[in-house]
PDB file of C-alpha atoms in Angstrom:
ATOM      1  CA  GLN R 247     203.505  32.739  48.027  1.00 83.00           C
ATOM      2  CA  VAL R 248     204.290  35.495  50.465  1.00 94.00           C
ATOM      3  CA  GLN R 249     202.910  35.203  53.996  1.00 97.00           C
ATOM      4  CA  LEU R 250     202.297  38.209  56.206  1.00 98.00           C
ATOM      5  CA  GLN R 251     201.557  38.264  59.927  1.00 98.00           C
ATOM      6  CA  GLU R 252     200.576  41.301  61.979  1.00 98.00           C
ATOM      7  CA  SER R 253     201.501  41.584  65.628  1.00 98.00           C
ATOM      8  CA  GLY R 254     201.181  44.162  68.352  1.00 97.00           C
ATOM      9  CA  PRO R 255     199.070  45.220  71.323  1.00 97.00           C
ATOM     10  CA  GLY R 256     195.356  44.614  71.002  1.00 96.00           C
ATOM     11  CA  LEU R 257     194.514  47.443  73.383  1.00 98.00           C
ATOM     12  CA  VAL R 258     195.799  51.021  73.245  1.00 98.00           C
ATOM     13  CA  THR R 259     194.821  53.840  75.569  1.00 98.00           C
ATOM     14  CA  PRO R 260     193.374  57.051  74.131  1.00 97.00           C
ATOM     15  CA  SER R 261     196.023  59.617  73.163  1.00 97.00           C
ATOM     16  CA  GLY R 262     198.607  56.829  73.044  1.00 98.00           C
ATOM     17  CA  THR R 263     200.476  55.364  70.100  1.00 98.00           C
ATOM     18  CA  LEU R 264     199.355  52.325  68.162  1.00 98.00           C
ATOM     19  CA  SER R 265     202.322  50.221  67.048  1.00 98.00           C
ATOM     20  CA  LEU R 266     202.053  47.187  64.805  1.00 98.00           C
ATOM     21  CA  THR R 267     204.563  45.035  62.983  1.00 98.00           C
ATOM     22  CA  CYS R 268     204.061  42.940  59.879  1.00 98.00           C
ATOM     23  CA  ALA R 269     206.419  39.985  59.553  1.00 98.00           C
ATOM     24  CA  VAL R 270     207.022  38.830  56.000  1.00 97.00           C
ATOM     25  CA  SER R 271     207.893  35.223  55.206  1.00 97.00           C
ATOM     26  CA  GLY R 272     208.284  33.287  51.999  1.00 95.00           C
ATOM     27  CA  ALA R 273     210.227  36.079  50.328  1.00 94.00           C
ATOM     28  CA  SER R 274     212.653  38.852  51.046  1.00 94.00           C
ATOM     29  CA  ILE R 275     210.999  42.176  51.701  1.00 94.00           C
ATOM     30  CA  SER R 276     213.377  43.615  49.100  1.00 92.00           C
ATOM     31  CA  SER R 277     211.963  41.262  46.459  1.00 93.00           C
ATOM     32  CA  TYR R 278     208.832  43.351  46.140  1.00 92.00           C
ATOM     33  CA  ASN R 279     208.541  47.105  45.827  1.00 92.00           C
ATOM     34  CA  TRP R 280     205.662  48.250  48.038  1.00 95.00           C
ATOM     35  CA  TRP R 281     204.216  47.170  51.376  1.00 97.00           C
ATOM     36  CA  SER R 282     200.986  48.582  52.753  1.00 97.00           C
ATOM     37  CA  TRP R 283     198.623  48.973  55.683  1.00 98.00           C
ATOM     38  CA  VAL R 284     194.828  48.952  55.422  1.00 98.00           C
ATOM     39  CA  ARG R 285     192.302  49.106  58.241  1.00 98.00           C
ATOM     40  CA  GLN R 286     188.661  48.252  58.739  1.00 98.00           C
ATOM     41  CA  SER R 287     186.543  49.701  61.521  1.00 95.00           C
ATOM     42  CA  PRO R 288     184.035  47.280  63.073  1.00 89.00           C
ATOM     43  CA  GLY R 289     181.266  46.555  60.591  1.00 86.00           C
ATOM     44  CA  GLN R 290     182.628  49.127  58.168  1.00 89.00           C
ATOM     45  CA  GLY R 291     184.533  49.278  54.907  1.00 91.00           C
ATOM     46  CA  LEU R 292     188.222  49.357  54.107  1.00 96.00           C
ATOM     47  CA  GLU R 293     190.484  52.373  54.548  1.00 97.00           C
ATOM     48  CA  TRP R 294     193.930  52.708  53.034  1.00 97.00           C
ATOM     49  CA  ILE R 295     196.438  53.923  55.644  1.00 97.00           C
ATOM     50  CA  GLY R 296     199.672  54.102  53.725  1.00 97.00           C
ATOM     51  CA  GLU R 297     202.511  52.286  52.015  1.00 97.00           C
ATOM     52  CA  ILE R 298     206.271  52.049  52.027  1.00 96.00           C
ATOM     53  CA  TYR R 299     208.785  51.218  49.330  1.00 93.00           C
ATOM     54  CA  HIS R 300     211.405  48.696  50.377  1.00 86.00           C
ATOM     55  CA  SER R 301     214.025  51.442  50.194  1.00 86.00           C
ATOM     56  CA  GLY R 302     212.057  53.600  52.633  1.00 87.00           C
ATOM     57  CA  ASN R 303     209.963  56.046  50.580  1.00 93.00           C
ATOM     58  CA  SER R 304     206.404  56.233  51.867  1.00 95.00           C
ATOM     59  CA  ASN R 305     202.945  57.556  51.060  1.00 95.00           C
ATOM     60  CA  TYR R 306     200.182  58.183  53.563  1.00 96.00           C
ATOM     61  CA  ASN R 307     196.464  58.812  53.590  1.00 96.00           C
ATOM     62  CA  PRO R 308     196.060  62.602  53.949  1.00 95.00           C
ATOM     63  CA  SER R 309     193.404  62.028  56.604  1.00 94.00           C
ATOM     64  CA  LEU R 310     196.012  60.331  58.810  1.00 95.00           C
ATOM     65  CA  LYS R 311     199.228  61.869  57.545  1.00 90.00           C
ATOM     66  CA  SER R 312     199.908  64.030  60.595  1.00 93.00           C
ATOM     67  CA  ARG R 313     199.736  61.006  62.915  1.00 97.00           C
ATOM     68  CA  VAL R 314     201.054  58.035  60.940  1.00 98.00           C
ATOM     69  CA  SER R 315     204.450  56.656  60.030  1.00 97.00           C
ATOM     70  CA  ILE R 316     205.471  53.432  58.324  1.00 97.00           C
ATOM     71  CA  SER R 317     208.975  52.020  58.437  1.00 96.00           C
ATOM     72  CA  VAL R 318     210.777  48.977  57.084  1.00 95.00           C
ATOM     73  CA  ASP R 319     213.393  46.764  58.724  1.00 94.00           C
ATOM     74  CA  LYS R 320     215.108  44.690  56.084  1.00 94.00           C
ATOM     75  CA  SER R 321     217.279  42.867  58.613  1.00 95.00           C
ATOM     76  CA  LYS R 322     214.147  41.464  60.259  1.00 97.00           C
ATOM     77  CA  ASN R 323     212.178  41.179  57.021  1.00 96.00           C
ATOM     78  CA  GLN R 324     209.326  43.204  58.444  1.00 97.00           C
ATOM     79  CA  PHE R 325     207.645  46.572  58.254  1.00 97.00           C
ATOM     80  CA  SER R 326     205.847  48.565  60.905  1.00 98.00           C
ATOM     81  CA  LEU R 327     203.030  51.028  61.490  1.00 98.00           C
ATOM     82  CA  LYS R 328     202.848  53.739  64.128  1.00 98.00           C
ATOM     83  CA  LEU R 329     199.723  55.822  64.652  1.00 98.00           C
ATOM     84  CA  ARG R 330     199.966  58.564  67.255  1.00 98.00           C
ATOM     85  CA  SER R 331     197.341  60.331  69.347  1.00 98.00           C
ATOM     86  CA  VAL R 332     194.757  57.603  68.861  1.00 98.00           C
ATOM     87  CA  THR R 333     191.077  57.924  69.692  1.00 97.00           C
ATOM     88  CA  ALA R 334     188.178  55.495  69.734  1.00 96.00           C
ATOM     89  CA  ALA R 335     187.750  56.207  66.019  1.00 96.00           C
ATOM     90  CA  ASP R 336     191.018  54.359  65.408  1.00 97.00           C
ATOM     91  CA  THR R 337     189.557  51.107  66.743  1.00 98.00           C
ATOM     92  CA  ALA R 338     189.757  48.732  63.805  1.00 98.00           C
ATOM     93  CA  VAL R 339     191.178  45.559  62.347  1.00 98.00           C
ATOM     94  CA  TYR R 340     194.538  46.455  60.869  1.00 98.00           C
ATOM     95  CA  PHE R 341     195.783  44.519  57.854  1.00 98.00           C
ATOM     96  CA  CYS R 342     199.198  44.528  56.275  1.00 98.00           C
ATOM     97  CA  ALA R 343     199.444  43.723  52.583  1.00 98.00           C
ATOM     98  CA  ARG R 344     201.935  43.369  49.773  1.00 97.00           C
ATOM     99  CA  GLY R 345     201.776  45.838  46.934  1.00 91.00           C
ATOM    100  CA  SER R 346     200.661  49.318  46.044  1.00 92.00           C
ATOM    101  CA  GLY R 347     197.060  49.811  45.076  1.00 86.00           C
ATOM    102  CA  SER R 348     196.080  46.204  44.463  1.00 92.00           C
ATOM    103  CA  TYR R 349     196.976  43.596  47.007  1.00 96.00           C
ATOM    104  CA  GLU R 350     197.368  39.920  46.258  1.00 94.00           C
ATOM    105  CA  ASP R 351     198.783  38.966  49.650  1.00 96.00           C
ATOM    106  CA  TRP R 352     197.289  40.014  52.990  1.00 98.00           C
ATOM    107  CA  GLY R 353     197.897  39.312  56.626  1.00 98.00           C
ATOM    108  CA  GLN R 354     195.024  37.851  58.622  1.00 98.00           C
ATOM    109  CA  GLY R 355     194.470  41.170  60.367  1.00 98.00           C
ATOM    110  CA  THR R 356     194.708  42.170  63.989  1.00 98.00           C
ATOM    111  CA  LEU R 357     192.055  43.946  66.039  1.00 98.00           C
ATOM    112  CA  VAL R 358     193.244  47.013  67.884  1.00 98.00           C
ATOM    113  CA  THR R 359     190.854  48.561  70.383  1.00 98.00           C
ATOM    114  CA  VAL R 360     191.384  52.078  71.686  1.00 98.00           C
ATOM    115  CA  SER R 361     189.977  52.286  75.188  1.00 97.00           C
ATOM    116  CA  SER R 362     190.936  53.267  78.677  1.00 95.00           C
TER     117      SER R 362
ATOM    118  CA  GLU D  10     190.633  62.256  46.624  1.00 93.00           C
ATOM    119  CA  ILE D  11     188.725  59.956  44.271  1.00 96.00           C
ATOM    120  CA  VAL D  12     185.426  58.752  45.730  1.00 97.00           C
ATOM    121  CA  MET D  13     184.259  55.259  44.832  1.00 98.00           C
ATOM    122  CA  LYS D  14     180.570  54.393  45.012  1.00 98.00           C
ATOM    123  CA  GLN D  15     179.239  50.867  44.796  1.00 98.00           C
ATOM    124  CA  SER D  16     175.730  49.702  44.049  1.00 96.00           C
ATOM    125  CA  PRO D  17     173.639  48.102  45.236  1.00 97.00           C
ATOM    126  CA  ALA D  18     174.528  47.972  48.921  1.00 97.00           C
ATOM    127  CA  THR D  19     173.019  44.503  49.141  1.00 98.00           C
ATOM    128  CA  LEU D  20     172.301  42.046  46.347  1.00 97.00           C
ATOM    129  CA  SER D  21     170.075  39.042  46.976  1.00 97.00           C
ATOM    130  CA  VAL D  22     170.740  36.239  44.524  1.00 96.00           C
ATOM    131  CA  SER D  23     169.860  32.555  44.341  1.00 96.00           C
ATOM    132  CA  PRO D  24     172.664  29.996  43.930  1.00 95.00           C
ATOM    133  CA  GLY D  25     173.361  29.384  40.268  1.00 96.00           C
ATOM    134  CA  GLU D  26     172.131  32.802  39.207  1.00 97.00           C
ATOM    135  CA  ARG D  27     174.171  35.688  37.865  1.00 97.00           C
ATOM    136  CA  ALA D  28     175.262  38.606  40.052  1.00 97.00           C
ATOM    137  CA  THR D  29     176.196  42.003  38.660  1.00 98.00           C
ATOM    138  CA  LEU D  30     177.918  44.527  40.925  1.00 98.00           C
ATOM    139  CA  SER D  31     178.653  48.131  39.988  1.00 98.00           C
ATOM    140  CA  CYS D  32     181.353  50.570  40.981  1.00 98.00           C
ATOM    141  CA  ARG D  33     181.566  54.212  39.947  1.00 98.00           C
ATOM    142  CA  ALA D  34     184.511  56.574  40.381  1.00 98.00           C
ATOM    143  CA  SER D  35     184.176  60.319  40.925  1.00 97.00           C
ATOM    144  CA  GLN D  36     186.781  60.855  38.178  1.00 97.00           C
ATOM    145  CA  SER D  37     188.515  58.657  35.676  1.00 97.00           C
ATOM    146  CA  VAL D  38     190.760  55.941  37.092  1.00 97.00           C
ATOM    147  CA  ASN D  39     191.501  54.491  33.648  1.00 97.00           C
ATOM    148  CA  SER D  40     191.706  50.722  34.205  1.00 97.00           C
ATOM    149  CA  ASN D  41     193.375  50.971  37.601  1.00 98.00           C
ATOM    150  CA  LEU D  42     190.570  49.241  39.443  1.00 98.00           C
ATOM    151  CA  ALA D  43     190.590  46.168  41.664  1.00 98.00           C
ATOM    152  CA  TRP D  44     187.821  44.047  43.157  1.00 98.00           C
ATOM    153  CA  TYR D  45     188.113  42.179  46.448  1.00 98.00           C
ATOM    154  CA  GLN D  46     185.985  39.525  48.095  1.00 98.00           C
ATOM    155  CA  GLN D  47     185.747  39.478  51.870  1.00 98.00           C
ATOM    156  CA  ARG D  48     184.135  36.709  53.849  1.00 97.00           C
ATOM    157  CA  PRO D  49     183.273  37.260  57.548  1.00 94.00           C
ATOM    158  CA  GLY D  50     186.318  37.237  59.769  1.00 93.00           C
ATOM    159  CA  GLN D  51     188.732  37.003  56.856  1.00 96.00           C
ATOM    160  CA  ALA D  52     191.084  39.334  55.069  1.00 97.00           C
ATOM    161  CA  PRO D  53     190.024  40.635  51.669  1.00 98.00           C
ATOM    162  CA  ARG D  54     190.945  38.457  48.705  1.00 98.00           C
ATOM    163  CA  LEU D  55     191.960  39.980  45.401  1.00 98.00           C
ATOM    164  CA  VAL D  56     189.542  38.888  42.673  1.00 98.00           C
ATOM    165  CA  ILE D  57     190.189  41.265  39.773  1.00 98.00           C
ATOM    166  CA  TYR D  58     192.900  43.820  39.025  1.00 98.00           C
ATOM    167  CA  GLY D  59     193.426  46.098  36.068  1.00 97.00           C
ATOM    168  CA  ALA D  60     189.619  46.213  35.843  1.00 98.00           C
ATOM    169  CA  SER D  61     189.389  42.878  34.023  1.00 98.00           C
ATOM    170  CA  THR D  62     192.269  40.534  34.905  1.00 98.00           C
ATOM    171  CA  ARG D  63     191.482  37.685  37.254  1.00 98.00           C
ATOM    172  CA  ALA D  64     193.900  37.224  40.129  1.00 97.00           C
ATOM    173  CA  ASN D  65     195.686  33.922  40.685  1.00 95.00           C
ATOM    174  CA  GLY D  66     193.319  31.099  41.535  1.00 95.00           C
ATOM    175  CA  ILE D  67     190.119  33.021  40.832  1.00 97.00           C
ATOM    176  CA  PRO D  68     187.529  30.933  38.964  1.00 97.00           C
ATOM    177  CA  ALA D  69     186.480  31.904  35.464  1.00 98.00           C
ATOM    178  CA  ARG D  70     182.927  32.641  36.628  1.00 98.00           C
ATOM    179  CA  PHE D  71     184.295  35.975  37.906  1.00 98.00           C
ATOM    180  CA  SER D  72     184.741  38.676  35.300  1.00 98.00           C
ATOM    181  CA  GLY D  73     185.397  42.376  35.446  1.00 98.00           C
ATOM    182  CA  SER D  74     184.743  45.081  32.904  1.00 98.00           C
ATOM    183  CA  GLY D  75     184.777  48.824  32.449  1.00 98.00           C
ATOM    184  CA  SER D  76     187.216  51.695  32.319  1.00 98.00           C
ATOM    185  CA  GLY D  77     187.238  55.375  33.193  1.00 97.00           C
ATOM    186  CA  THR D  78     184.513  55.848  35.795  1.00 98.00           C
ATOM    187  CA  GLU D  79     182.159  52.881  35.391  1.00 98.00           C
ATOM    188  CA  PHE D  80     183.028  49.313  36.336  1.00 98.00           C
ATOM    189  CA  THR D  81     181.230  46.012  36.731  1.00 98.00           C
ATOM    190  CA  LEU D  82     182.015  42.747  38.489  1.00 98.00           C
ATOM    191  CA  THR D  83     179.980  39.810  37.219  1.00 98.00           C
ATOM    192  CA  ILE D  84     179.708  36.419  38.847  1.00 97.00           C
ATOM    193  CA  SER D  85     178.149  34.216  36.198  1.00 95.00           C
ATOM    194  CA  SER D  86     176.751  31.419  38.359  1.00 94.00           C
ATOM    195  CA  LEU D  87     176.872  31.998  42.084  1.00 96.00           C
ATOM    196  CA  GLN D  88     178.314  29.249  44.232  1.00 96.00           C
ATOM    197  CA  SER D  89     177.860  28.999  47.986  1.00 94.00           C
ATOM    198  CA  GLU D  90     181.394  30.243  48.617  1.00 96.00           C
ATOM    199  CA  ASP D  91     180.741  33.410  46.607  1.00 97.00           C
ATOM    200  CA  PHE D  92     178.330  34.899  49.122  1.00 95.00           C
ATOM    201  CA  ALA D  93     180.429  37.631  50.695  1.00 97.00           C
ATOM    202  CA  VAL D  94     181.082  41.358  50.611  1.00 97.00           C
ATOM    203  CA  TYR D  95     182.800  42.755  47.525  1.00 98.00           C
ATOM    204  CA  TYR D  96     184.823  45.973  47.460  1.00 98.00           C
ATOM    205  CA  CYS D  97     186.183  47.940  44.542  1.00 98.00           C
ATOM    206  CA  GLN D  98     189.369  49.970  44.906  1.00 98.00           C
ATOM    207  CA  GLN D  99     191.023  52.499  42.640  1.00 98.00           C
ATOM    208  CA  TYR D 100     194.770  52.893  42.368  1.00 97.00           C
ATOM    209  CA  ASN D 101     195.136  55.398  39.591  1.00 96.00           C
ATOM    210  CA  ASN D 102     198.171  57.631  39.269  1.00 86.00           C
ATOM    211  CA  LEU D 103     198.816  58.852  42.823  1.00 90.00           C
ATOM    212  CA  PRO D 104     197.668  57.922  46.337  1.00 92.00           C
ATOM    213  CA  PRO D 105     195.469  58.004  48.310  1.00 94.00           C
ATOM    214  CA  TRP D 106     194.023  54.751  47.046  1.00 96.00           C
ATOM    215  CA  THR D 107     190.345  54.557  47.885  1.00 97.00           C
ATOM    216  CA  PHE D 108     187.780  51.817  48.341  1.00 97.00           C
ATOM    217  CA  GLY D 109     184.075  51.677  47.711  1.00 97.00           C
ATOM    218  CA  GLN D 110     181.775  51.042  50.649  1.00 97.00           C
ATOM    219  CA  GLY D 111     181.102  47.455  49.572  1.00 97.00           C
ATOM    220  CA  THR D 112     178.296  45.328  48.142  1.00 98.00           C
ATOM    221  CA  LYS D 113     177.039  42.419  50.178  1.00 97.00           C
ATOM    222  CA  VAL D 114     175.992  39.440  48.067  1.00 98.00           C
ATOM    223  CA  GLU D 115     173.535  37.392  50.077  1.00 96.00           C
ATOM    224  CA  ILE D 116     171.529  34.265  49.476  1.00 92.00           C
ATOM    225  CA  LYS D 117     168.013  34.925  48.232  1.00 90.00           C
TER     226      LYS D 117
END
């Protein structure tokens, strides 16, 4: 089974950049096609952020597309999320997951708070 | 963007009883529909994919049905560990993939 672990700052200042990494263990990141990010605002539902193919192609949620980028680092067996110009509305638990559209493996999630 | 609507928002059920959750898509998603279970403080867990296929390790009391725009998740005999929030998600054709707002299954 594939294990995923998110890491990154738990606090980001408004207008700054949120940066998270998802470390993959139990398999090579190249062994599976798509890797994704999903977030959940406090007490709210799930929102798809975007996904990346192991070769580098990516898809993003149109609502975030102008601010988001996802990259993959095969040498470190990890993929990353950057979200620019954050506001309080970006406060959420961020999950990384394996797959595109349906996700069998998830990270535990990491809470990122946007506050000064 | 395809909008997913789940009903009811909250479902109160006694242990051992059947629970039926609904999910409706704003346009056809064929059978590209997943269901997730989320317990407090945990990541979502895939329960059903392809509208009706149970994910690895999911007990047979969970079943999914439907295609097109109308879908149902049925839990035949609720166990204590089944009380959670359930989300549907469509992944038809092209992104963005979208989730429903969730149904909370609580103990009656």
